[in-house]
Amino acid sequence: MTTNERIDHLERLLELVRGLSTAPDLESFLHTIINEAIELTNSELASILEYDEIAEELRFAAMHWYERDLLRPVGVPLDGSAAGWVFRRGQPLIIQDAKLDKRHFKVVDRVTRHDTHSLAAVPLMVRGEVVGVLEALNKKDEAHYTEEDLTILETLGALAAQAMKTANLQGKVRATSIELAELERLKSDFIAITSHELRTPLGLILGHATFLRELSGEQYGDQLDTIIRNATKLKEIVENLTDVDNFQTGAARIRSQRVSLAKIVKDVVLTFKDEAGTKNITLECETGESPFYMTADDGKLSVAMSNLIKNALQFTEVGGHVKVSVQEDAGHYKVCITDDGIGIPARDLPRVFERFFQVESHLTRHYGGMGLGLSVAKAMIELHGGRIWVDSAEGKGSTFTFLLPVEHAQHVPVTSPFIK
Ligand code: ADP
């Protein structure tokens, strides 16, 4: 090959490399590759075959336009074909006389009414994985294929393989994001339906059980208390679901008024004193002297606080410590809920605020809950223009921190944190 020819080859290859990112689609890029393969190896035809995992055979991914309809349905077996030989071994192959070589798959010639007399084929490899084969057929002027032809085909093949792999990955990403969107929709529907359908019957059970409890006095008192206690637990779950549903649909509104954050925190902590006592957990509240006045929806902040303290108590062993503190921090009020409980594995930290996320699988879990508490707390905080995060070390404990702007804007944010 002359120096000028080499320069021409290199320029054409560079053009192809540029095409990797600019080609409109995979098919047109692969087409350019086979055209270059034909010209640079002085062949009559070229084609690219891709491995079909389901059929376990090779299929034509790029071929000359007049062969397209004929070759699309043809499967090339891994045994009994030159392409299969190259694919299986991951090695290049030259056949100078296809008529005599058993590895040549004659079916393709029959289908296309074409006569193959010589071929050169290389594997398409991405990071050691063979994804297909590039073939050039019938070297012109009755010449023989050479090592140089194989080198050219290998370079073209590497570009084709990269493009095929990228397209494959893009396809998978697209399919996964469609699946995820569908899963999100199912979650939202599930939340909307359950919260709606459970609320009324549960209200009736609680109402009647409470009525019977008052009527019956001590007779059946224990049984009725059990019914009321468990129905109240269910009611909390339904309320969480309803909150989530309201955020999803954008129906959540905050009713702001002037409140003392210190008082909200102290009141919520007080409601957990008994529970902490039962588990012998020291529950401390550190608010200092300041009332921490702000404009906020105290009901929603109480729910957020409750969910965080409930978790801290739930995921802390008997004899542990939970501390809640409030302080002012650069135009924000900062609330921290710290425990020395089981902590959260680093890999799960980014997901703990997702709806229904739980560190333990629900099949093997030791703890109750639906995986909604943190997503509700996050939504409540974000509705106030605040933000929440967690620092945690497995086996050592967790600190959930949220910041609320001191001068909270009066109007409700238009977007819900659940609407992506
Ligand atoms: P759940 O109602 O299941 O507790 P949450 O949304 O409140 O749901 O919490 C999600 C998950 O995050 C919990 O199941 C738990 O695995 C983990 N988690 C939350 N808070 C803590 C904490 N203080 N310590 C350890 N793990 C926690």
Coordinates of C-alpha atoms and ligand atoms in Angstrom, one line a residue:
M1 CA 0.0 0.0 0.0
T2 CA 1.4 3.4 -0.9
T3 CA 1.8 6.2 1.6
N4 CA -1.0 8.2 -0.1
E5 CA -3.3 5.2 0.2
R6 CA -2.5 4.8 3.8
I7 CA -3.3 8.5 4.5
D8 CA -6.5 8.1 2.6
H9 CA -7.5 5.1 4.7
L10 CA -6.7 6.9 7.9
E11 CA -8.8 9.9 6.9
R12 CA -11.7 7.7 6.1
L13 CA -11.4 5.9 9.4
L14 CA -11.2 9.2 11.2
E15 CA -14.4 10.3 9.5
L16 CA -16.1 7.1 10.7
V17 CA -14.9 7.8 14.3
R18 CA -16.6 11.2 14.1
G19 CA -19.7 9.5 12.7
L20 CA -19.9 7.4 15.9
S21 CA -21.4 10.3 17.7
T22 CA -23.1 12.1 14.8
A23 CA -24.7 9.3 12.8
P24 CA -28.5 9.7 12.9
D25 CA -29.1 6.0 13.9
L26 CA -27.3 2.7 14.2
E27 CA -28.5 1.3 10.9
S28 CA -27.1 4.2 8.8
F29 CA -23.8 4.0 10.8
L30 CA -23.4 0.3 10.2
H31 CA -24.2 0.9 6.5
T32 CA -21.4 3.4 6.3
I33 CA -19.1 0.8 7.9
I34 CA -19.9 -1.9 5.3
N35 CA -19.5 0.5 2.4
E36 CA -16.1 1.4 3.8
A37 CA -15.3 -2.3 4.2
I38 CA -16.2 -2.9 0.6
E39 CA -14.1 -0.1 -0.7
L40 CA -11.0 -0.4 1.6
T41 CA -10.7 -4.2 1.0
N42 CA -11.7 -4.0 -2.6
S43 CA -14.5 -6.5 -2.2
E44 CA -17.9 -7.0 -3.9
L45 CA -20.0 -7.1 -0.8
A46 CA -19.8 -6.8 3.0
S47 CA -22.2 -7.4 5.9
I48 CA -22.5 -7.2 9.6
L49 CA -24.1 -10.0 11.6
E50 CA -25.3 -9.6 15.2
Y51 CA -25.8 -12.3 17.7
D52 CA -29.4 -13.0 18.6
E53 CA -29.4 -14.3 22.2
I54 CA -32.9 -15.7 22.1
A55 CA -32.5 -17.6 18.8
E56 CA -28.8 -18.4 19.6
E57 CA -27.8 -17.6 16.0
L58 CA -26.4 -14.7 14.0
R59 CA -28.7 -12.3 12.2
F60 CA -27.9 -9.7 9.5
A61 CA -27.7 -6.2 11.0
A62 CA -26.3 -4.5 7.9
M63 CA -26.0 -5.7 4.3
H64 CA -26.3 -4.3 0.8
W65 CA -29.7 -2.6 0.3
Y66 CA -30.8 -5.0 -2.5
E67 CA -30.2 -8.0 -0.2
R68 CA -31.9 -6.4 2.8
D69 CA -35.4 -8.0 2.4
L70 CA -33.9 -11.3 1.5
L71 CA -31.5 -11.5 4.3
R72 CA -33.4 -10.1 7.2
P73 CA -35.3 -13.3 8.0
V74 CA -32.2 -15.5 7.5
G75 CA -30.6 -16.9 10.7
V76 CA -27.0 -18.0 10.4
P77 CA -26.1 -20.9 12.6
L78 CA -23.1 -20.8 14.9
D79 CA -22.1 -24.3 13.6
G80 CA -21.6 -24.8 9.9
S81 CA -21.0 -21.1 9.0
A82 CA -17.8 -19.0 8.6
A83 CA -19.5 -16.2 10.6
G84 CA -20.3 -18.7 13.4
W85 CA -16.7 -20.0 13.4
V86 CA -15.4 -16.4 13.8
F87 CA -18.1 -15.6 16.5
R88 CA -17.4 -18.8 18.6
R89 CA -13.6 -18.4 18.5
G90 CA -13.4 -14.6 18.6
Q91 CA -10.8 -15.0 15.8
P92 CA -10.5 -13.6 12.2
L93 CA -10.8 -15.9 9.2
I94 CA -9.9 -15.8 5.6
I95 CA -11.4 -18.3 3.1
Q96 CA -9.8 -18.0 -0.3
D97 CA -12.0 -20.7 -1.9
A98 CA -15.5 -20.7 -0.4
K99 CA -16.7 -23.5 -2.7
L100 CA -14.3 -26.0 -1.2
D101 CA -14.6 -24.8 2.4
K102 CA -17.2 -26.6 4.5
R103 CA -17.4 -23.6 6.9
H104 CA -19.1 -21.5 4.3
F105 CA -22.9 -21.4 4.9
K106 CA -24.3 -21.9 1.4
V107 CA -27.9 -21.0 2.3
V108 CA -27.2 -17.3 2.1
D109 CA -25.8 -17.7 -1.5
R110 CA -29.0 -19.6 -2.4
V111 CA -31.3 -17.0 -0.9
T112 CA -29.5 -14.0 -2.6
R113 CA -28.6 -15.9 -5.8
H114 CA -25.1 -14.7 -5.3
D115 CA -21.9 -16.6 -5.7
T116 CA -19.4 -16.4 -2.8
H117 CA -15.9 -17.4 -3.8
S118 CA -13.8 -15.8 -1.1
L119 CA -14.3 -14.1 2.2
A120 CA -12.6 -12.4 5.1
A121 CA -14.4 -12.1 8.5
V122 CA -13.5 -10.6 11.9
P123 CA -15.3 -10.8 15.2
L124 CA -17.0 -7.6 16.6
M125 CA -15.6 -7.2 20.1
V126 CA -16.5 -4.9 23.0
R127 CA -14.3 -5.3 26.1
G128 CA -13.5 -8.9 25.3
E129 CA -17.2 -9.8 24.5
V130 CA -18.0 -10.9 20.9
V131 CA -21.2 -9.2 19.8
G132 CA -21.2 -10.1 16.1
V133 CA -19.2 -10.5 12.9
L134 CA -18.1 -8.3 10.0
E135 CA -17.6 -10.0 6.7
A136 CA -16.2 -8.9 3.4
L137 CA -17.0 -11.1 0.3
N138 CA -15.3 -11.7 -3.0
K139 CA -12.1 -9.8 -3.3
K140 CA -12.1 -8.2 -6.7
D141 CA -9.7 -8.9 -9.6
E142 CA -9.4 -12.5 -8.4
A143 CA -6.9 -11.3 -5.7
H144 CA -6.5 -13.0 -2.3
Y145 CA -7.5 -11.5 1.0
T146 CA -4.5 -10.5 3.1
E147 CA -3.6 -9.7 6.7
E148 CA -3.9 -6.1 5.8
D149 CA -7.5 -6.6 4.8
L150 CA -8.1 -8.2 8.2
T151 CA -6.5 -5.2 10.0
I152 CA -8.8 -2.9 8.1
L153 CA -11.8 -5.0 8.9
E154 CA -10.8 -5.2 12.6
T155 CA -10.6 -1.4 12.9
L156 CA -14.0 -1.0 11.2
G157 CA -15.4 -3.9 13.3
A158 CA -14.3 -2.2 16.5
L159 CA -16.3 0.9 15.5
A160 CA -19.3 -1.1 14.6
A161 CA -19.1 -3.1 17.8
Q162 CA -19.0 0.0 19.9
A163 CA -22.0 1.5 18.1
M164 CA -24.0 -1.7 18.5
K165 CA -23.2 -1.9 22.2
T166 CA -24.1 1.7 22.8
A167 CA -27.4 1.3 20.9
N168 CA -28.1 -1.8 22.8
L169 CA -27.5 -0.1 26.1
Q170 CA -29.6 2.9 25.1
G171 CA -32.4 0.5 24.2
K172 CA -32.1 -1.1 27.7
V173 CA -32.1 2.2 29.4
R174 CA -35.2 3.3 27.5
A175 CA -37.0 0.0 28.3
T176 CA -36.0 0.3 32.0
S177 CA -37.2 3.9 32.3
I178 CA -40.5 2.9 30.8
E179 CA -40.8 0.1 33.3
L180 CA -39.9 2.5 36.1
A181 CA -42.5 5.0 35.0
E182 CA -45.1 2.2 35.0
L183 CA -44.0 1.1 38.5
E184 CA -44.3 4.7 39.7
R185 CA -47.8 4.9 38.2
L186 CA -48.7 1.6 39.9
K187 CA -47.4 2.9 43.3
S188 CA -49.4 6.1 42.9
D189 CA -52.6 4.2 41.9
F190 CA -52.1 1.8 44.8
I191 CA -51.7 4.7 47.3
A192 CA -54.8 6.5 45.9
I193 CA -57.0 3.5 45.9
T194 CA -56.0 2.1 49.3
S195 CA -56.2 5.4 51.1
H196 CA -59.6 6.1 49.7
E197 CA -61.1 2.6 50.2
L198 CA -59.8 2.0 53.7
R199 CA -60.7 5.4 55.3
T200 CA -64.4 5.0 55.6
P201 CA -64.7 1.4 56.9
L202 CA -61.8 2.1 59.3
G203 CA -63.6 5.2 60.6
L204 CA -66.7 3.1 61.2
I205 CA -64.8 0.4 63.1
L206 CA -63.1 2.9 65.3
G207 CA -66.2 4.9 66.0
H208 CA -68.3 1.8 66.9
A209 CA -65.5 0.2 68.9
T210 CA -65.1 3.4 71.0
F211 CA -68.9 3.6 71.5
L212 CA -69.0 0.0 72.6
R213 CA -66.0 0.5 74.9
E214 CA -67.9 3.3 76.7
L215 CA -71.0 1.3 76.9
S216 CA -69.5 -2.0 78.1
G217 CA -67.3 -0.6 80.9
E218 CA -64.9 -3.2 82.2
Q219 CA -66.7 -6.1 80.5
Y220 CA -64.9 -6.9 77.3
G221 CA -62.7 -3.9 78.0
D222 CA -59.4 -5.6 77.1
Q223 CA -60.8 -7.0 73.8
L224 CA -62.2 -3.6 72.8
D225 CA -59.0 -1.8 73.8
T226 CA -57.1 -4.2 71.5
I227 CA -59.5 -3.5 68.7
I228 CA -59.2 0.3 69.2
R229 CA -55.4 0.2 69.5
N230 CA -55.0 -1.8 66.3
A231 CA -57.6 0.2 64.4
T232 CA -55.7 3.4 65.5
K233 CA -52.5 1.9 64.1
L234 CA -54.2 1.2 60.8
K235 CA -55.7 4.7 60.8
E236 CA -52.1 6.1 61.1
I237 CA -51.1 4.1 58.1
V238 CA -54.1 5.3 56.1
E239 CA -53.3 8.9 57.1
N240 CA -49.8 8.5 55.8
L241 CA -51.2 7.1 52.6
T242 CA -53.7 10.0 52.3
D243 CA -50.9 12.5 52.9
V244 CA -48.8 10.9 50.1
D245 CA -51.8 10.8 47.8
N246 CA -52.5 14.5 48.5
F247 CA -48.9 15.4 47.6
Q248 CA -49.0 13.3 44.5
T249 CA -52.2 14.9 43.2
G250 CA -51.0 18.4 44.2
A251 CA -53.9 18.6 46.7
A252 CA -51.6 19.2 49.7
R253 CA -51.9 22.7 51.1
I254 CA -50.2 24.2 54.1
R255 CA -52.3 26.2 56.5
S256 CA -49.7 28.6 57.8
Q257 CA -49.9 30.5 61.0
R258 CA -47.5 31.9 63.5
V259 CA -46.2 29.0 65.6
S260 CA -43.4 28.2 68.0
L261 CA -41.2 25.5 66.6
A262 CA -39.8 24.8 70.0
K263 CA -43.3 24.1 71.3
I264 CA -44.2 21.8 68.4
V265 CA -41.0 19.8 69.0
K266 CA -41.6 19.6 72.7
D267 CA -45.2 18.5 72.3
V268 CA -44.3 15.8 69.8
V269 CA -41.5 14.5 72.0
L270 CA -43.9 14.3 74.9
T271 CA -46.2 12.0 73.0
F272 CA -43.3 9.5 72.6
K273 CA -42.2 9.5 76.3
D274 CA -44.1 6.4 77.2
E275 CA -42.9 4.5 74.2
A276 CA -39.3 5.5 74.9
G277 CA -39.8 4.4 78.6
T278 CA -41.1 1.0 77.6
K279 CA -37.9 0.4 75.5
N280 CA -35.7 2.0 78.2
I281 CA -34.5 4.5 75.7
T282 CA -33.4 7.9 76.9
L283 CA -35.4 10.5 74.9
E284 CA -34.0 14.0 75.3
C285 CA -35.2 17.3 73.9
E286 CA -32.9 20.2 73.6
T287 CA -34.5 23.4 72.5
G288 CA -32.9 26.0 74.7
E289 CA -34.8 29.1 75.7
S290 CA -35.8 30.5 72.3
P291 CA -39.4 29.8 71.1
F292 CA -38.2 29.7 67.5
Y293 CA -41.2 31.6 66.1
M294 CA -42.0 31.1 62.4
T295 CA -44.9 30.9 60.0
A296 CA -45.8 27.3 59.4
D297 CA -48.4 24.5 59.4
D298 CA -48.0 23.0 62.8
G299 CA -50.0 19.9 62.0
K300 CA -47.7 19.1 59.0
L301 CA -44.5 19.8 61.0
S302 CA -45.8 17.6 63.8
V303 CA -46.4 14.7 61.4
A304 CA -42.9 15.1 60.0
M305 CA -41.4 15.2 63.5
S306 CA -43.5 12.2 64.7
N307 CA -42.4 10.1 61.7
L308 CA -38.7 10.9 62.4
I309 CA -38.9 10.3 66.2
K310 CA -41.0 7.1 65.7
N311 CA -38.2 5.7 63.4
A312 CA -35.5 6.8 65.8
L313 CA -37.2 4.8 68.6
Q314 CA -38.0 1.9 66.4
F315 CA -34.5 1.4 65.0
T316 CA -32.7 1.9 68.4
E317 CA -32.0 -1.0 70.7
V318 CA -33.2 -1.2 74.3
G319 CA -31.1 1.1 76.5
G320 CA -30.2 3.4 73.6
H321 CA -30.4 7.2 73.3
V322 CA -32.5 9.5 71.1
K323 CA -31.9 13.3 71.1
V324 CA -34.0 16.0 69.4
S325 CA -32.5 19.5 69.1
V326 CA -33.5 22.8 67.6
Q327 CA -31.2 25.6 66.9
E328 CA -30.9 28.7 64.6
D329 CA -28.5 28.3 61.7
A330 CA -27.9 31.1 59.1
G331 CA -31.5 32.2 58.5
H332 CA -32.9 28.7 59.1
Y333 CA -34.1 26.7 62.0
K334 CA -32.3 23.4 62.2
V335 CA -33.9 20.4 63.8
C336 CA -31.8 17.2 64.4
I337 CA -33.1 13.8 65.5
T338 CA -30.1 11.7 66.5
D339 CA -30.1 8.1 67.6
D340 CA -27.5 5.6 68.5
G341 CA -29.4 2.7 66.9
I342 CA -28.8 0.3 64.1
G343 CA -27.9 3.0 61.5
I344 CA -28.4 2.7 57.7
P345 CA -26.0 1.0 55.3
A346 CA -24.3 3.5 53.0
R347 CA -25.7 1.9 49.9
D348 CA -29.2 2.5 51.1
L349 CA -28.8 6.1 52.1
P350 CA -29.7 7.7 48.8
R351 CA -33.0 5.8 48.7
V352 CA -34.4 6.1 52.3
F353 CA -36.7 9.0 51.4
E354 CA -38.3 7.1 48.5
R355 CA -41.9 5.9 48.9
F356 CA -42.1 2.3 50.1
F357 CA -38.4 2.0 50.6
Q358 CA -37.2 -0.1 53.5
V359 CA -33.7 -1.2 54.2
E360 CA -34.8 -4.7 55.1
S361 CA -36.9 -6.7 52.6
H362 CA -40.5 -6.8 53.8
L363 CA -40.3 -10.6 53.7
T364 CA -37.5 -10.8 56.3
R365 CA -38.0 -7.7 58.3
H366 CA -38.0 -7.5 62.0
Y367 CA -39.6 -4.0 62.1
G368 CA -43.0 -2.9 61.1
G369 CA -43.9 0.0 58.9
M370 CA -44.7 0.6 55.3
G371 CA -41.7 2.6 54.1
L372 CA -43.8 5.8 53.8
G373 CA -42.8 7.7 57.0
L374 CA -39.7 9.4 55.6
S375 CA -41.2 10.2 52.2
V376 CA -44.1 11.9 54.1
A377 CA -41.7 13.8 56.3
K378 CA -39.7 15.0 53.3
A379 CA -42.8 16.2 51.5
M380 CA -44.0 18.1 54.6
I381 CA -40.6 19.8 55.0
E382 CA -40.3 20.6 51.3
L383 CA -43.8 22.1 51.3
H384 CA -42.4 24.6 53.9
G385 CA -39.5 25.5 51.6
G386 CA -37.1 23.4 53.7
R387 CA -34.9 20.4 53.1
I388 CA -34.1 17.2 54.9
W389 CA -31.2 14.8 54.8
V390 CA -29.7 12.0 56.8
D391 CA -26.2 11.1 58.0
S392 CA -25.8 7.6 59.2
A393 CA -23.3 4.9 59.9
E394 CA -24.3 1.2 60.1
G395 CA -24.2 -0.1 63.6
K396 CA -23.6 3.4 65.1
G397 CA -26.7 5.4 64.6
S398 CA -28.4 8.1 62.4
T399 CA -29.0 11.8 62.5
F400 CA -31.9 13.1 60.4
T401 CA -31.6 16.9 60.0
F402 CA -34.1 19.3 58.5
L403 CA -33.8 23.0 57.8
L404 CA -36.7 25.4 57.7
P405 CA -36.4 28.9 56.4
V406 CA -37.1 31.3 59.3
E407 CA -39.1 33.7 57.1
H408 CA -41.2 31.1 55.5
A409 CA -43.1 32.5 52.4
Q410 CA -46.8 32.7 53.0
H411 CA -47.9 31.0 49.8
V412 CA -47.8 27.2 49.2
P413 CA -45.3 26.0 46.6
V414 CA -47.1 25.1 43.4
T415 CA -45.1 21.9 42.7
S416 CA -45.5 18.9 44.9
P417 CA -42.3 17.1 45.9
F418 CA -43.9 13.9 44.6
I419 CA -44.5 15.2 41.1
K420 CA -41.4 14.6 39.1
Ligands
ADP1 P1 -41.1 2.7 57.8 O1 -42.5 3.1 58.0 O2 -40.9 1.4 57.2 O3 -40.2 2.9 58.9 P2 -39.8 5.1 56.6 O4 -40.0 5.7 55.3 O5 -40.1 5.9 57.8 O6 -40.6 3.7 56.6 O7 -38.3 4.6 56.7 C1 -37.7 3.9 55.6 C2 -36.6 3.0 56.1 O8 -35.5 3.8 56.4 C3 -37.0 2.2 57.3 O9 -37.7 1.0 56.9 C4 -35.6 1.9 57.8 O10 -35.0 0.8 57.1 C5 -34.8 3.1 57.5 N1 -34.7 4.1 58.6 C6 -35.5 5.2 58.8 N2 -35.2 5.8 59.9 C7 -34.1 5.1 60.5 C8 -33.3 5.2 61.7 N3 -33.5 6.3 62.5 N4 -32.4 4.3 61.9 C9 -32.2 3.3 61.0 N5 -32.9 3.1 59.9 C10 -33.9 4.0 59.7

